Short mmCIF file of C-alpha atoms and ligand atoms in Angstrom, two decimals:
data_model
loop_
_atom_site.label_atom_id
_atom_site.label_comp_id
_atom_site.label_asym_id
_atom_site.label_seq_id
_atom_site.Cartn_x
_atom_site.Cartn_y
_atom_site.Cartn_z
CA MET A 5 4.56 61.00 -8.06
CA ILE A 6 5.72 64.49 -9.73
CA THR A 7 9.16 66.44 -8.47
CA ILE A 8 9.76 69.84 -7.95
CA GLU A 9 13.02 71.61 -8.61
CA PRO A 10 14.12 74.77 -7.14
CA ALA A 11 12.92 77.81 -9.44
CA ARG A 12 15.67 79.10 -11.71
CA HIS A 13 14.13 81.85 -12.66
CA PRO A 14 12.05 84.67 -11.50
CA LEU A 15 8.27 84.84 -11.96
CA THR A 16 7.19 87.13 -14.07
CA GLY A 17 4.36 88.17 -16.47
CA SER A 18 0.97 87.49 -16.00
CA ILE A 19 -1.23 84.19 -15.14
CA GLN A 20 -4.94 83.65 -14.92
CA VAL A 21 -6.20 81.28 -12.25
CA PRO A 22 -9.40 79.26 -12.82
CA GLY A 23 -12.53 80.15 -11.60
CA ASP A 24 -13.87 80.23 -7.67
CA LYS A 25 -14.93 76.69 -6.41
CA SER A 26 -17.43 78.00 -3.80
CA ILE A 27 -19.09 80.39 -6.43
CA SER A 28 -18.80 77.83 -9.19
CA HIS A 29 -20.81 75.11 -7.34
CA ARG A 30 -23.26 77.30 -6.18
CA SER A 31 -24.24 78.68 -9.48
CA ILE A 32 -24.90 75.16 -10.53
CA MET A 33 -27.42 74.42 -7.27
CA PHE A 34 -28.82 77.92 -7.76
CA GLY A 35 -29.73 77.79 -11.23
CA ALA A 36 -30.77 74.24 -11.25
CA LEU A 37 -33.53 75.74 -8.41
CA ALA A 38 -33.95 79.08 -10.54
CA GLU A 39 -36.85 79.32 -13.04
CA GLY A 40 -35.43 79.32 -16.38
CA ARG A 41 -31.75 79.78 -17.81
CA THR A 42 -28.80 80.23 -16.08
CA GLU A 43 -25.10 80.99 -18.02
CA ILE A 44 -21.92 80.69 -16.28
CA THR A 45 -18.72 81.92 -17.48
CA GLY A 46 -15.30 81.47 -15.90
CA PHE A 47 -16.92 77.96 -14.30
CA LEU A 48 -14.35 75.75 -12.53
CA SER A 49 -14.34 72.39 -14.44
CA SER A 50 -12.43 70.66 -11.72
CA ALA A 51 -13.48 67.59 -9.78
CA ASP A 52 -15.41 68.86 -7.23
CA CYS A 53 -17.48 70.96 -9.24
CA LEU A 54 -18.27 67.94 -11.81
CA SER A 55 -19.59 66.31 -9.08
CA THR A 56 -21.99 68.95 -8.17
CA ILE A 57 -23.08 69.10 -11.97
CA ASP A 58 -23.48 65.15 -12.19
CA CYS A 59 -25.64 65.19 -8.85
CA PHE A 60 -28.09 67.92 -10.54
CA ARG A 61 -28.20 65.95 -13.45
CA ALA A 62 -28.98 63.10 -11.71
CA MET A 63 -32.05 64.95 -10.55
CA GLY A 64 -33.51 65.89 -14.05
CA ILE A 65 -31.68 69.43 -14.62
CA ARG A 66 -30.07 69.75 -18.03
CA ILE A 67 -26.67 71.20 -17.98
CA GLU A 68 -24.58 71.80 -21.05
CA GLN A 69 -21.27 73.14 -22.05
CA SER A 70 -20.95 75.23 -25.33
CA THR A 71 -18.45 77.67 -26.05
CA ARG A 72 -19.18 81.24 -26.86
CA PRO A 73 -19.11 81.96 -30.60
CA PHE A 74 -17.53 85.41 -30.57
CA ASP A 75 -14.76 84.77 -28.29
CA GLY A 76 -14.16 80.93 -27.65
CA GLU A 77 -14.93 81.52 -23.67
CA PRO A 78 -16.47 78.17 -22.49
CA VAL A 79 -20.06 78.66 -21.31
CA ILE A 80 -22.29 76.30 -18.83
CA THR A 81 -26.15 76.54 -19.53
CA VAL A 82 -28.22 75.29 -16.43
CA ARG A 83 -31.56 74.93 -17.67
CA GLY A 84 -33.44 75.53 -13.90
CA LYS A 85 -36.99 73.57 -13.27
CA GLY A 86 -37.58 76.05 -10.24
CA LEU A 87 -37.70 75.19 -6.29
CA HIS A 88 -40.03 72.42 -6.96
CA GLY A 89 -38.21 71.02 -10.13
CA LEU A 90 -36.03 68.38 -9.13
CA THR A 91 -37.08 64.77 -9.57
CA GLU A 92 -35.97 61.58 -7.98
CA PRO A 93 -32.53 60.39 -8.81
CA GLU A 94 -32.35 56.62 -9.32
CA SER A 95 -29.51 55.70 -7.24
CA THR A 96 -27.17 57.43 -4.29
CA LEU A 97 -25.78 60.88 -5.08
CA TYR A 98 -22.19 60.56 -5.13
CA THR A 99 -20.39 63.64 -4.11
CA GLY A 100 -16.80 62.62 -4.66
CA ASN A 101 -14.24 64.45 -2.67
CA SER A 102 -16.22 67.45 -2.09
CA GLY A 103 -17.56 68.74 1.02
CA THR A 104 -19.32 71.86 -0.28
CA THR A 105 -21.37 69.48 -2.56
CA THR A 106 -22.43 66.92 0.18
CA ARG A 107 -23.24 69.66 2.71
CA LEU A 108 -25.41 72.10 0.47
CA MET A 109 -26.89 69.58 -1.39
CA THR A 110 -27.93 67.79 1.77
CA GLY A 111 -30.16 71.02 2.96
CA ILE A 112 -31.56 71.22 -0.74
CA LEU A 113 -32.69 67.56 -0.43
CA ALA A 114 -34.01 68.09 2.69
CA GLY A 115 -37.07 69.97 1.62
CA GLN A 116 -37.92 67.52 -1.70
CA PRO A 117 -40.93 65.32 -2.13
CA PHE A 118 -38.90 62.41 -2.49
CA ASP A 119 -36.33 60.43 -0.55
CA SER A 120 -32.46 60.08 -1.37
CA ARG A 121 -29.27 59.30 -0.06
CA ILE A 122 -25.77 60.74 -0.63
CA THR A 123 -22.43 59.53 0.16
CA GLY A 124 -18.85 60.69 -1.33
CA ASP A 125 -15.20 59.16 -1.45
CA ALA A 126 -13.35 57.56 1.37
CA SER A 127 -12.05 61.05 2.72
CA ILE A 128 -15.87 62.47 2.67
CA GLU A 129 -17.36 59.14 4.75
CA THR A 130 -15.20 60.48 7.16
CA ARG A 131 -15.76 64.22 7.71
CA PRO A 132 -18.37 65.21 10.13
CA MET A 133 -21.86 65.72 8.95
CA ALA A 134 -23.41 65.99 12.24
CA ARG A 135 -23.08 69.88 12.42
CA ILE A 136 -25.79 69.56 9.49
CA ILE A 137 -28.12 67.03 10.59
CA THR A 138 -28.51 68.88 13.76
CA PRO A 139 -29.81 72.04 12.46
CA LEU A 140 -31.75 70.10 9.78
CA THR A 141 -33.47 67.75 12.13
CA GLN A 142 -34.26 71.07 14.23
CA MET A 143 -35.90 72.42 11.18
CA GLY A 144 -38.17 69.32 10.79
CA ALA A 145 -36.09 67.23 8.46
CA GLU A 146 -35.29 63.83 8.64
CA VAL A 147 -31.65 63.49 8.16
CA VAL A 148 -29.73 60.27 8.96
CA SER A 149 -26.51 59.01 9.15
CA VAL A 150 -26.79 55.44 7.84
CA ARG A 151 -23.69 53.96 9.63
CA GLY A 152 -24.87 55.98 13.12
CA ASN A 153 -21.26 57.73 12.84
CA GLY A 154 -22.54 61.15 11.77
CA CYS A 155 -20.80 60.86 8.32
CA THR A 156 -22.23 59.88 4.91
CA PRO A 157 -23.91 57.91 3.69
CA LEU A 158 -26.94 60.05 4.65
CA ALA A 159 -30.71 58.72 4.36
CA VAL A 160 -32.71 61.95 3.50
CA LYS A 161 -36.38 61.45 3.96
CA GLY A 162 -38.71 63.29 1.37
CA GLY A 163 -41.83 65.01 2.01
CA LYS A 164 -41.07 66.44 5.13
CA LYS A 165 -42.46 70.09 6.35
CA LEU A 166 -39.79 72.20 7.06
CA HIS A 167 -39.83 74.90 9.72
CA GLY A 168 -37.72 78.00 9.65
CA ILE A 169 -35.48 78.46 12.92
CA SER A 170 -32.84 80.68 14.26
CA TYR A 171 -29.56 78.66 14.80
CA HIS A 172 -26.51 79.57 16.79
CA SER A 173 -23.82 77.86 14.94
CA PRO A 174 -21.29 76.73 17.02
CA ILE A 175 -18.67 77.09 13.96
CA ALA A 176 -18.03 79.67 11.56
CA SER A 177 -18.59 77.56 8.51
CA ALA A 178 -20.37 78.55 4.87
CA GLN A 179 -21.14 75.05 4.19
CA VAL A 180 -23.31 74.53 7.43
CA LYS A 181 -24.88 78.32 7.01
CA SER A 182 -25.41 77.54 3.42
CA CYS A 183 -26.80 73.99 4.14
CA ILE A 184 -29.25 75.75 6.61
CA LEU A 185 -30.45 78.26 4.45
CA LEU A 186 -31.04 76.26 1.22
CA ALA A 187 -33.27 74.16 3.79
CA GLY A 188 -34.43 77.51 4.41
CA LEU A 189 -36.02 78.27 0.89
CA TYR A 190 -38.32 75.31 1.68
CA ALA A 191 -39.62 76.19 5.04
CA ASP A 192 -42.70 78.20 6.27
CA GLN A 193 -40.90 81.10 8.24
CA ASP A 194 -38.06 82.82 8.32
CA THR A 195 -34.39 81.32 8.88
CA VAL A 196 -31.74 82.75 10.79
CA VAL A 197 -28.30 81.54 10.93
CA TYR A 198 -26.03 83.20 13.64
CA GLU A 199 -22.24 82.42 13.70
CA PRO A 200 -19.15 83.32 15.74
CA ALA A 201 -17.50 85.07 12.64
CA LEU A 202 -18.62 85.82 8.89
CA SER A 203 -17.96 82.84 7.02
CA ARG A 204 -17.94 83.34 3.32
CA ASN A 205 -21.15 84.94 2.06
CA HIS A 206 -21.43 83.73 -1.25
CA THR A 207 -24.27 81.99 -0.86
CA GLU A 208 -25.99 85.26 0.38
CA LEU A 209 -24.82 87.24 -2.30
CA MET A 210 -25.51 84.83 -4.93
CA LEU A 211 -29.14 83.87 -3.89
CA ARG A 212 -29.99 87.60 -3.79
CA SER A 213 -28.86 88.44 -7.16
CA PHE A 214 -31.05 85.03 -8.34
CA GLY A 215 -34.04 86.60 -6.57
CA ALA A 216 -34.16 85.68 -2.59
CA ASP A 217 -35.10 87.67 0.03
CA ILE A 218 -32.02 87.18 1.88
CA ARG A 219 -29.22 89.52 3.82
CA ASN A 220 -26.20 89.64 6.21
CA GLU A 221 -26.28 91.40 9.74
CA THR A 222 -23.19 91.92 11.89
CA ASP A 223 -24.43 93.31 15.51
CA VAL A 224 -22.65 96.09 17.34
CA TYR A 225 -20.42 93.10 19.07
CA GLY A 226 -19.01 91.39 15.34
CA ALA A 227 -21.56 88.79 15.53
CA ALA A 228 -22.97 87.65 12.33
CA SER A 229 -25.89 86.27 10.65
CA ALA A 230 -27.90 85.55 7.70
CA ILE A 231 -31.36 85.89 7.52
CA LEU A 232 -33.86 84.25 4.69
CA HIS A 233 -37.28 85.21 4.21
CA PRO A 234 -38.27 82.27 1.93
CA GLY A 235 -41.23 82.55 -0.71
CA ALA A 236 -39.38 84.40 -3.45
CA THR A 237 -38.81 82.50 -6.82
CA LEU A 238 -35.33 82.46 -8.06
CA GLN A 239 -34.73 83.72 -11.77
CA GLY A 240 -32.00 82.20 -13.91
CA MET A 241 -29.32 84.54 -14.72
CA LYS A 242 -25.56 85.43 -16.00
CA VAL A 243 -22.91 84.47 -13.65
CA ASP A 244 -19.51 85.16 -14.10
CA VAL A 245 -17.47 83.51 -11.84
CA PRO A 246 -14.04 85.36 -10.75
CA GLY A 247 -10.66 83.62 -10.35
CA ASP A 248 -10.08 81.44 -7.26
CA ILE A 249 -8.17 83.44 -4.55
CA SER A 250 -7.58 80.21 -2.76
CA SER A 251 -5.70 78.96 -6.03
CA ALA A 252 -4.26 82.66 -6.46
CA ALA A 253 -2.89 82.03 -3.10
CA TYR A 254 0.12 79.29 -4.54
CA PHE A 255 1.38 81.87 -7.23
CA ILE A 256 1.21 84.67 -4.61
CA ALA A 257 3.53 82.54 -2.40
CA ALA A 258 5.69 81.50 -5.09
CA ALA A 259 6.05 85.18 -6.27
CA LEU A 260 6.87 86.43 -2.79
CA MET A 261 9.38 83.42 -2.45
CA VAL A 262 11.32 83.35 -5.78
CA PRO A 263 13.58 86.15 -5.65
CA ASP A 264 13.44 88.75 -8.22
CA SER A 265 9.92 87.94 -8.87
CA ALA A 266 7.03 90.33 -10.09
CA LEU A 267 3.76 88.43 -11.37
CA THR A 268 0.11 89.36 -12.15
CA ILE A 269 -2.58 87.19 -11.23
CA ARG A 270 -5.64 88.80 -13.10
CA ASN A 271 -9.42 88.96 -11.87
CA VAL A 272 -8.99 87.46 -8.86
CA GLY A 273 -12.13 87.33 -6.52
CA ILE A 274 -11.37 89.57 -3.50
CA ASN A 275 -14.63 89.17 -1.34
CA PRO A 276 -13.81 90.45 2.27
CA THR A 277 -14.85 87.28 3.53
CA ARG A 278 -12.29 85.34 1.46
CA ALA A 279 -9.34 87.52 1.18
CA GLY A 280 -7.73 87.43 4.87
CA ILE A 281 -4.45 86.19 3.06
CA LEU A 282 -4.05 89.44 1.38
CA ALA A 283 -4.58 91.32 5.04
CA VAL A 284 -1.61 89.11 6.64
CA LEU A 285 0.80 89.12 3.91
CA GLN A 286 0.35 92.66 3.73
CA GLN A 287 0.95 92.95 7.64
CA MET A 288 3.98 90.75 6.97
CA GLY A 289 5.21 93.34 4.58
CA ALA A 290 4.42 91.98 1.62
CA GLU A 291 4.30 94.09 -1.72
CA ILE A 292 1.16 93.14 -3.33
CA GLU A 293 -0.99 95.67 -5.36
CA LEU A 294 -4.55 95.46 -6.40
CA GLN A 295 -5.21 96.99 -9.59
CA ASN A 296 -8.17 97.28 -12.06
CA VAL A 297 -10.66 96.62 -8.59
CA ASP A 298 -14.07 95.85 -10.00
CA ASP A 299 -16.77 96.11 -7.19
CA THR A 300 -19.40 94.76 -8.64
CA SER A 301 -21.59 92.03 -7.11
CA ASP A 302 -18.69 89.53 -6.00
CA PRO A 303 -15.77 91.67 -6.11
CA ARG A 304 -12.08 91.30 -8.13
CA ALA A 305 -9.04 92.73 -9.08
CA ASP A 306 -5.84 91.97 -10.67
CA LEU A 307 -2.90 91.29 -7.86
CA PHE A 308 0.67 92.42 -8.67
CA VAL A 309 2.89 90.43 -6.47
CA ARG A 310 6.82 91.43 -6.24
CA HIS A 311 9.22 89.12 -4.34
CA THR A 312 9.81 90.45 -0.51
CA ARG A 313 11.31 89.00 2.32
CA LEU A 314 8.35 88.64 4.64
CA GLY A 315 9.03 89.86 8.22
CA GLY A 316 6.69 90.10 11.13
CA GLY A 317 3.98 92.64 11.52
CA ASN A 318 4.36 93.25 15.27
CA GLN A 319 7.88 92.79 16.60
CA GLY A 320 8.43 89.78 14.61
CA ARG A 321 5.22 87.96 15.30
CA VAL A 322 2.45 87.09 13.29
CA GLU A 323 -1.25 86.14 15.03
CA ILE A 324 -4.00 84.77 12.98
CA SER A 325 -6.76 84.10 14.78
CA GLY A 326 -10.47 84.66 15.60
CA ARG A 327 -12.45 86.30 12.79
CA MET A 328 -9.77 86.28 10.52
CA ILE A 329 -9.46 82.48 10.07
CA PRO A 330 -12.92 81.96 8.35
CA THR A 331 -11.48 84.25 5.97
CA LEU A 332 -7.99 82.32 5.08
CA ILE A 333 -9.19 78.80 6.28
CA ASP A 334 -8.22 77.29 2.94
CA GLU A 335 -4.94 79.09 2.94
CA LEU A 336 -3.44 78.15 5.90
CA PRO A 337 -1.02 75.47 4.55
CA MET A 338 0.29 77.67 2.31
CA LEU A 339 0.38 80.70 4.62
CA ALA A 340 2.63 77.84 7.05
CA VAL A 341 5.04 77.32 4.35
CA LEU A 342 5.55 81.19 3.98
CA GLY A 343 5.82 81.31 7.67
CA ALA A 344 8.70 79.01 7.71
CA VAL A 345 10.42 81.17 5.27
CA SER A 346 9.65 84.31 6.94
CA ASP A 347 11.67 86.40 9.50
CA CYS A 348 8.95 86.09 11.92
CA GLU A 349 6.89 83.64 14.52
CA MET A 350 3.67 83.02 13.26
CA ILE A 351 1.04 81.78 15.59
CA VAL A 352 -2.55 80.29 14.29
CA ARG A 353 -5.21 79.71 16.94
CA ASP A 354 -8.54 79.33 16.83
CA ALA A 355 -8.41 76.71 13.47
CA ALA A 356 -9.37 73.51 14.67
CA GLU A 357 -11.45 73.34 11.88
CA LEU A 358 -8.23 72.20 10.09
CA LYS A 359 -8.30 68.85 11.51
CA VAL A 360 -11.47 67.89 9.25
CA LYS A 361 -10.86 69.19 6.37
CA GLU A 362 -9.73 66.99 3.24
CA SER A 363 -7.25 65.65 5.59
CA ASP A 364 -6.22 66.58 8.91
CA ARG A 365 -4.29 69.70 8.15
CA ILE A 366 -2.64 70.64 11.32
CA ALA A 367 -1.06 67.25 11.35
CA VAL A 368 -0.25 66.85 7.82
CA VAL A 369 1.42 70.42 7.59
CA CYS A 370 3.38 69.70 10.25
CA GLU A 371 4.47 66.55 8.96
CA ASN A 372 5.50 68.11 5.52
CA LEU A 373 6.73 71.15 6.79
CA ARG A 374 9.12 69.44 9.52
CA ALA A 375 10.31 67.22 6.81
CA MET A 376 11.37 70.05 4.74
CA GLY A 377 13.29 71.62 7.51
CA GLY A 378 10.84 74.14 8.93
CA ASP A 379 10.01 74.74 12.68
CA ILE A 380 6.58 74.18 13.56
CA THR A 381 4.80 72.65 16.48
CA PRO A 382 1.10 71.74 16.60
CA THR A 383 -1.42 72.98 18.94
CA GLU A 384 -4.94 72.20 19.67
CA ASP A 385 -6.73 74.64 17.24
CA GLY A 386 -3.31 75.55 14.86
CA PHE A 387 -0.14 75.80 15.16
CA VAL A 388 3.26 77.62 15.78
CA ILE A 389 5.86 78.35 13.14
CA ARG A 390 9.40 79.86 14.00
CA GLY A 391 10.73 81.38 10.92
CA GLY A 392 13.79 82.15 9.50
CA ARG A 393 14.77 78.55 7.91
CA ALA A 394 15.97 77.63 4.54
CA LEU A 395 13.84 74.97 3.54
CA HIS A 396 15.11 71.76 1.79
CA GLY A 397 13.88 69.32 -0.64
CA ALA A 398 11.87 66.15 1.05
CA ASN A 399 9.54 63.48 0.19
CA ILE A 400 6.10 65.42 0.55
CA ARG A 401 2.77 62.81 1.80
CA THR A 402 -0.28 64.57 0.22
CA HIS A 403 -2.65 61.95 1.99
CA GLY A 404 -4.69 62.77 -1.24
CA ASP A 405 -5.24 66.41 -0.03
CA HIS A 406 -5.11 68.91 -3.13
CA ARG A 407 -4.40 71.67 -1.08
CA ILE A 408 -1.49 69.91 0.69
CA ALA A 409 -0.16 69.39 -2.64
CA MET A 410 -0.03 72.47 -4.23
CA SER A 411 1.34 74.67 -1.13
CA PHE A 412 4.54 71.76 -0.83
CA ALA A 413 4.95 72.01 -4.59
CA VAL A 414 5.35 75.74 -4.20
CA ALA A 415 7.78 75.16 -0.99
CA GLY A 416 9.59 73.22 -3.56
CA LEU A 417 10.46 76.24 -5.71
CA ALA A 418 12.14 78.00 -2.78
CA ALA A 419 14.01 74.84 -1.33
CA GLN A 420 17.40 73.62 -1.88
CA GLY A 421 17.14 70.22 -3.61
CA THR A 422 14.63 68.26 -5.07
CA THR A 423 10.89 67.66 -3.34
CA CYS A 424 8.62 64.91 -4.45
CA ILE A 425 4.94 64.97 -4.41
CA ASP A 426 3.99 61.70 -3.78
CA ASP A 427 0.59 61.81 -5.38
CA GLU A 428 0.06 65.03 -7.53
CA THR A 429 -3.59 63.63 -9.49
CA CYS A 430 -5.14 65.05 -6.46
CA VAL A 431 -4.87 68.49 -7.41
CA SER A 432 -7.73 67.60 -9.83
CA ILE A 433 -9.99 68.35 -7.20
CA SER A 434 -9.66 72.08 -7.44
CA TYR A 435 -6.97 73.09 -10.08
CA PRO A 436 -6.72 70.52 -12.98
CA GLU A 437 -3.96 72.70 -14.63
CA PHE A 438 -2.08 73.36 -11.56
CA PHE A 439 1.15 71.81 -12.47
CA ARG A 440 1.09 72.86 -16.01
CA SER A 441 0.83 76.35 -14.97
CA LEU A 442 3.27 76.19 -12.30
CA MET A 443 6.11 74.81 -14.95
CA GLN A 444 4.85 77.50 -17.23
CA ILE A 445 5.65 80.15 -15.18
CA SER A 446 8.75 79.14 -13.08
C1 LIG B 507 -16.52 76.35 1.42
C2 LIG B 507 -16.72 76.47 2.90
C3 LIG B 507 -15.33 76.24 3.43
C4 LIG B 507 -14.20 75.76 2.77
C5 LIG B 507 -14.70 74.93 1.70
C6 LIG B 507 -15.54 75.54 0.81
C7 LIG B 507 -17.91 76.65 0.78
O1 LIG B 507 -15.45 75.06 4.58
O2 LIG B 507 -12.98 75.29 3.77
O3 LIG B 507 -13.31 74.85 1.13
O4 LIG B 507 -17.97 76.85 -0.65
O5 LIG B 507 -18.88 76.98 1.57
P1 LIG B 507 -16.37 75.67 5.68
O6 LIG B 507 -17.69 75.66 5.69
O7 LIG B 507 -16.40 73.92 6.42
O8 LIG B 507 -15.50 75.97 6.65
#
C-alpha cells in the first residue's frame, strides 16, 4: 500500500520517463530474428520487457547488458541468430503479465520447426487469444488453447508450412497485427493485415529498418493495412528507444492538474499512432508545446506542459471515439481522471477493448473515479464523465493493473485528503521508478 497526499508545490523543471514499452519488446524480438548484433539504448527494464528477454534467452539467444564507456548509458546487446536460429526451449515460455510478449511471440513460434508452449500470470491466463489463434490457423499454423477457453496456456506445433493471408482484423490491435506479420516472415506469400483503424505501427517501422519488405497503406476511406513480402534477411542494428508517451501521460496530467506547474518531459516518442492524448488535451485547451522535435524513424520531442484548467473543445463536450481510440488506448484511465476535473463532458466510445486489458478498465476506472467523487457512467464500449468535480482522497483498488495505479496516484496529487493505492508494486510492469519520480517532482 502507498499513500499519496495532495501536491504542495507546482511541478517544475524537467523529467525523463523510461523507454517505450512497445519499442523495447520489439527491439529484443527483431534483434533475435536478425543476423548479427543489435544494440539497444533507452531500453525499458521493466517486468514486461524482462519477460521478453527471458523468453528469447530460453530459445538460445544471447542478450547482455553493459554500460557505454563514454557516458555510462546502459546498452542491451542482442546476438541475433537470424530467422531460423531459435532453438527449442526446455520448458513452457513464461510471459508474466505481458500481452505484447504473449501475442507477438506466438506469431514467431508458429513459424518454428519445434513445438512450444506459452503461458503467463493469472491476468494473462484470462486475456483473449482467439484473436490470434484464428488468423494463425488460417495461415496453416497449429496453435491450441490447452484448456479450450481461448486463453493461455497455448501449445504451438512446430514444423508447419505457413501461407500468407489477407486478414481483415475485426479490431484495431497492434498485438494482433504484429503477431500475424511476424508469422508472415515465415510464410510462402505476402501477408496483408487490414484493420478498422491504424493501430500503433512500431512493428512495421522497425521491421522495415531491420531490412524487411513491409509497408503501411491507407485507402481513400481511411481503412489501414500492413503488407509484408517475406524473404528478406533481417540485419542487426542500433535501436535508440524514445521515452514512452504512455508513461509521460501521468506527468502531463500531473502538470496540467497541479496549479502553477510548468514541466518539461524530455525525449518522448510522438509517433502519430500513439500520440492521440496530445490532440485530445490540446482540444481541451491544454498548454502543451512540442520542443526539439526529432523526426527520424520513430519521432520524438520534448513536451513542455503548463498547468491549465481544461475545458470542453466543442460546447463543453469532448468525444473520444473511432480512429482516435487506438492512438490513446492505454491513456484512457488517465484521460478519465482529467475529464473528471475538467469543465467538460467527456464521452468515450468504441473502446470496448478496455475490458480486456490488464484489468477490465471500464469497470475499474468507474469504481475508482466514483470512490474519489467523480461523476462517471460506464457504457458498453466506454464511459461518460461529467466534469467539474473536486476529487477527494479514497482507497484505490488497482486490481493489479499498473496503469490504474499510476492514473489514480496522479489523481491523488490533485485531490483533497489522502489517497491510498492498495498495491503499488504493479507499476513494475511498465514503470518501476514511477513513485520515486512522482515524489521527486511533486
Ligand atoms: C501494444 C498494443 C496495445 C497496447 C499494449 C501494447 C503493443 O494492445 O494496449 O499496451 O505493444 O503492440 P492491443 O494491440 O491489444 O490494442
